[in-house]
GROMACS .gro file of C-alpha atoms in nm:
model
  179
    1UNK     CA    1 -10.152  -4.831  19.818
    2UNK     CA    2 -10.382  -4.811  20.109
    3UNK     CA    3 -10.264  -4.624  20.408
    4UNK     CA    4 -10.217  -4.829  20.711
    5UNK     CA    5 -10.431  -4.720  21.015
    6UNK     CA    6 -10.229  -4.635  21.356
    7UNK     CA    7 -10.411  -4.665  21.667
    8UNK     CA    8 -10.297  -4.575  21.968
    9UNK     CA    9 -10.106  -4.817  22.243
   10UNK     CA   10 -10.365  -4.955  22.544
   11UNK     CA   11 -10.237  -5.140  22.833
   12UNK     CA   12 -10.602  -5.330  22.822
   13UNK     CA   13 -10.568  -5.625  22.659
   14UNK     CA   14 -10.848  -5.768  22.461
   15UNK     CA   15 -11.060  -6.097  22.475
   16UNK     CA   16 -10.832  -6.272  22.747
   17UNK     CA   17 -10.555  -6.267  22.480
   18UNK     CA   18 -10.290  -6.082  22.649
   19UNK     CA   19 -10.100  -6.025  22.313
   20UNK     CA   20 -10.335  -5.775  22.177
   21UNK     CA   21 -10.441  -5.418  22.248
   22UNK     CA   22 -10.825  -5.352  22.247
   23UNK     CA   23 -10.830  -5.236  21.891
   24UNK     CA   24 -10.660  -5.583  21.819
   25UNK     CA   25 -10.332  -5.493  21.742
   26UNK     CA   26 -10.057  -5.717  21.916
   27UNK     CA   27  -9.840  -5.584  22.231
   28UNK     CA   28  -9.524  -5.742  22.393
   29UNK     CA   29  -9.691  -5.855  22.744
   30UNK     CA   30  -9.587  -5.669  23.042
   31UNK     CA   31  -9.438  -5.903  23.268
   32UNK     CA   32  -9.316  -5.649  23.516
   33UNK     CA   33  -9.498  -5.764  23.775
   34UNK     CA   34  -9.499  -6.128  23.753
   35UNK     CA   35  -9.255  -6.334  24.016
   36UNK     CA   36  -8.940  -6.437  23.944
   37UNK     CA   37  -8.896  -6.830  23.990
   38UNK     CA   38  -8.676  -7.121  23.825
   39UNK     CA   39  -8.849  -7.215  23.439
   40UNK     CA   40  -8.755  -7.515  23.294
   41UNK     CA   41  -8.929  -7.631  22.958
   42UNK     CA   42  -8.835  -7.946  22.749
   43UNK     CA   43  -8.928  -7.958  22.372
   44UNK     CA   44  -8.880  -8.185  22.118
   45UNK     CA   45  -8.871  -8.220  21.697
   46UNK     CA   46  -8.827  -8.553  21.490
   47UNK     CA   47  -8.661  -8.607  21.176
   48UNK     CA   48  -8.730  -8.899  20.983
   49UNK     CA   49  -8.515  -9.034  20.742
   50UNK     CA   50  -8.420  -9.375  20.597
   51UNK     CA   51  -8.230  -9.643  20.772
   52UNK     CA   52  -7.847  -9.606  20.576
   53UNK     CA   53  -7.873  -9.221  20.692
   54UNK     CA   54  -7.948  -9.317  21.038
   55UNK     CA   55  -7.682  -9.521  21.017
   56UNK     CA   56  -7.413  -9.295  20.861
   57UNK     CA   57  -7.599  -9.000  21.091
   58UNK     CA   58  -7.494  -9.215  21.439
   59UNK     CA   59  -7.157  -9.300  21.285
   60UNK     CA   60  -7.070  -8.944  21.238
   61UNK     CA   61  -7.016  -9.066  20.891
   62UNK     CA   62  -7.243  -8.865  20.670
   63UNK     CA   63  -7.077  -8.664  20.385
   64UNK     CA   64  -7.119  -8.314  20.580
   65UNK     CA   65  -6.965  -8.446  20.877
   66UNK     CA   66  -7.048  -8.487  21.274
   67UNK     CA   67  -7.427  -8.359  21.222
   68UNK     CA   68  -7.544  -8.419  21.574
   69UNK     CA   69  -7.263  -8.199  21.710
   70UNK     CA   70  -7.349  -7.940  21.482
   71UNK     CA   71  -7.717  -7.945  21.514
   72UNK     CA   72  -7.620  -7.976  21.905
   73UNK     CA   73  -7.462  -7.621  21.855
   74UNK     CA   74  -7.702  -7.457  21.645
   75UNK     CA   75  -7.998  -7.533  21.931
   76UNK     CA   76  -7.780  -7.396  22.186
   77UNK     CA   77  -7.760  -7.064  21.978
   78UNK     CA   78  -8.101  -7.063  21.842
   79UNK     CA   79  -8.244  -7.029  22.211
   80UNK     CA   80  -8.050  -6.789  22.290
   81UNK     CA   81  -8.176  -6.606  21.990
   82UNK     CA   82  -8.525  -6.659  22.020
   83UNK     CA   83  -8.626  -6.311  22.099
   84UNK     CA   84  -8.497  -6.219  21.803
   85UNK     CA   85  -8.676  -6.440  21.566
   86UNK     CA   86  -8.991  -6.415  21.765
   87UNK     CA   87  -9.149  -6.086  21.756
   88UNK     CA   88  -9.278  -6.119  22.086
   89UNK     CA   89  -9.102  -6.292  22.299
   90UNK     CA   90  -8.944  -6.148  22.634
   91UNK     CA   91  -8.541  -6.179  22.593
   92UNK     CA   92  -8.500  -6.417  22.912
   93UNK     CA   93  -8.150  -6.486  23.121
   94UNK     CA   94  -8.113  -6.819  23.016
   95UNK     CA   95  -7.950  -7.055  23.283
   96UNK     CA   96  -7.924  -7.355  23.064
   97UNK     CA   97  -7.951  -7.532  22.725
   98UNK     CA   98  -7.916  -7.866  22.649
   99UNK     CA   99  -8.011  -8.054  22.299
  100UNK     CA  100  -8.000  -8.440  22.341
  101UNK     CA  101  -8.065  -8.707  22.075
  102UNK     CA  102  -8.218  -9.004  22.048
  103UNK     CA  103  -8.166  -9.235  21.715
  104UNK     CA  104  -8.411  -9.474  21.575
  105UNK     CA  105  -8.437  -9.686  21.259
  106UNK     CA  106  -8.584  -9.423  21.123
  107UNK     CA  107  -8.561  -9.125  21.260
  108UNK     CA  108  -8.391  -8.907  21.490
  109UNK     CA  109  -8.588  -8.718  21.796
  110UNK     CA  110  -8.394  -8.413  21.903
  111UNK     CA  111  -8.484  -8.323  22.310
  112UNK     CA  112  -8.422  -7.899  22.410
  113UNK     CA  113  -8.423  -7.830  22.767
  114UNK     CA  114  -8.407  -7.514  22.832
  115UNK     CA  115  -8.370  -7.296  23.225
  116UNK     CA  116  -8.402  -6.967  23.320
  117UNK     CA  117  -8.457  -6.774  23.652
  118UNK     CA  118  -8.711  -6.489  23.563
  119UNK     CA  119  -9.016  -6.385  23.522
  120UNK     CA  120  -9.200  -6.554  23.188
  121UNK     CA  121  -9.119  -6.937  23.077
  122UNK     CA  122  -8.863  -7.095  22.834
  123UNK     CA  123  -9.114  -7.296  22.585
  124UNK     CA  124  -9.052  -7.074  22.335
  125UNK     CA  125  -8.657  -7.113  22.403
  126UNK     CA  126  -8.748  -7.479  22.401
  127UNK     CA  127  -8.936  -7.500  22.073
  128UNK     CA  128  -8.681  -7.306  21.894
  129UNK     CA  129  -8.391  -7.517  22.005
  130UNK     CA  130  -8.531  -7.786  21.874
  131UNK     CA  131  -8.634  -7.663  21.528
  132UNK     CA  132  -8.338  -7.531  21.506
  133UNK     CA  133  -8.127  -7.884  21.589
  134UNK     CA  134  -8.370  -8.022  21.347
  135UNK     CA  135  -8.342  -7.797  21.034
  136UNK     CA  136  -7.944  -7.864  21.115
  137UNK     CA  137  -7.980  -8.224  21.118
  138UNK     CA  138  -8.159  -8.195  20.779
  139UNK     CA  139  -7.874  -7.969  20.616
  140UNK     CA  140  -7.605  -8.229  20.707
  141UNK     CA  141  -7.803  -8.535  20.552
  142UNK     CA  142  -8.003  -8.348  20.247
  143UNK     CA  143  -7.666  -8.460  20.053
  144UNK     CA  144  -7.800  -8.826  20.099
  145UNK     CA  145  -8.156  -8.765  20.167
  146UNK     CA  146  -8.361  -8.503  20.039
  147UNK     CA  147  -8.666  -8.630  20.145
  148UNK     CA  148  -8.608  -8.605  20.496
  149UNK     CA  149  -8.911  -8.505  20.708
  150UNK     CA  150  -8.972  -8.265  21.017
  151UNK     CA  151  -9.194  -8.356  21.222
  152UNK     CA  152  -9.368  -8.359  21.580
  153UNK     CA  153  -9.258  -8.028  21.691
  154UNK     CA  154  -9.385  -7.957  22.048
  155UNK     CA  155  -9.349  -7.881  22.405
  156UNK     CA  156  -9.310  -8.155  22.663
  157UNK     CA  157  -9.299  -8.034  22.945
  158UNK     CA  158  -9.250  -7.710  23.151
  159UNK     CA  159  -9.213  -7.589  23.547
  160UNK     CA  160  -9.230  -7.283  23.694
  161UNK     CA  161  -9.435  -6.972  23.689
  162UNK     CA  162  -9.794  -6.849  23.830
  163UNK     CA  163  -9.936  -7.153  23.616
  164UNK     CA  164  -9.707  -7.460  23.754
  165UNK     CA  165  -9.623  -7.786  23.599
  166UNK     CA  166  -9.729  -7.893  23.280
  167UNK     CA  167  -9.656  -8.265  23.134
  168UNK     CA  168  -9.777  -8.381  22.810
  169UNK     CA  169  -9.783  -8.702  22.886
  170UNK     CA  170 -10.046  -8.633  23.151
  171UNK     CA  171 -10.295  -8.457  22.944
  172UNK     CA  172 -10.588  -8.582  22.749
  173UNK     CA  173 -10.529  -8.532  22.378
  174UNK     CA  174 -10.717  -8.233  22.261
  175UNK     CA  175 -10.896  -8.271  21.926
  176UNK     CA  176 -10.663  -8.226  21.597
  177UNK     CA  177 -10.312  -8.240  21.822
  178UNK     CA  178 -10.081  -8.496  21.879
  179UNK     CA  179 -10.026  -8.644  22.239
   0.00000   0.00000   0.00000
């Protein structure tokens, strides 16, 4: 087995991509010095299903039981636990989580809002919240649909920080992403 070179650390950062060292290998980012201000990011994730499980899914009918209370749950904990599943993301005080949900026909979009007072944003907190609500929803109807999609995982918006206010809705769609 070939032997894994070590380099040493660098506080440079390489490229403009502040999560790697000059030789290339990734770094947590110091945020030491950055301000502390109110972060607020909303994310969303979509699961489509057919229109009986959409139906038994708003009821609170499906065999499993109440799967938007439970998938509620599960985002709540999942952003809280993002620094663990992330290898590089900051563990943040988080001020706030909500997971909201909005039935269609068809589907189901799951909203995360996440806020924290600190130093680097929430996004991440955001995203994962919402995957996490999602993968939920999909255990509690896989019983009655395993074909169940996720999709349309992203951030929506986010305030705060050196960079300010950031609103998918009012950005041109970049080539190869959704708007």
């Amino acid at each position: 087995m070939d032997a894994v070179k070590q380099t040493p650390a660098t506080t440079e950062h390489s490229g403009g991509l502040t999560h790697l060292r000059q030789d290339g290998t990734a770094q947590m980012v110091d945020v030491s010095e950055k301000a502390v201000t109110t972060r607020v990011a909303t994310a969303t994730a979509t699961v489509r299903s057919t229109p009986n499980v959409l139906a038994l899914l708003g009821a609170g009918e499906l065999p499993k039981g109440d799967a938007l209370a439970v998938a509620r749950v599960a985002g709540i904990m999942a952003a809280k636990k993002t620094p663990e599943l992330i290898p590089l993301c900051h563990p943040l005080p988080i001020s706030k989580v909500t997971v909201d949900f909005e039935l269609g026909t068809d589907s189901v979009e799951i909203r995360a809002t996440v806020k924290t007072r600190g130093v680097t944003g929430v996004e991440m907190e955001a995203l994962t919240a919402a995957s996490v609500a999602a993968l939920s929803v999909y255990d509690m109807i896989k019983a009655v649909d395993k074909h169940a999609v996720l999709t349309d995982i992203r951030v929506l918006v986010k305030s705060g920080g050196k960079s300010g206010d950031w609103d998918i809705s009012k950005e041109s769609t970049v080539e190869g992403a959704g708007a």
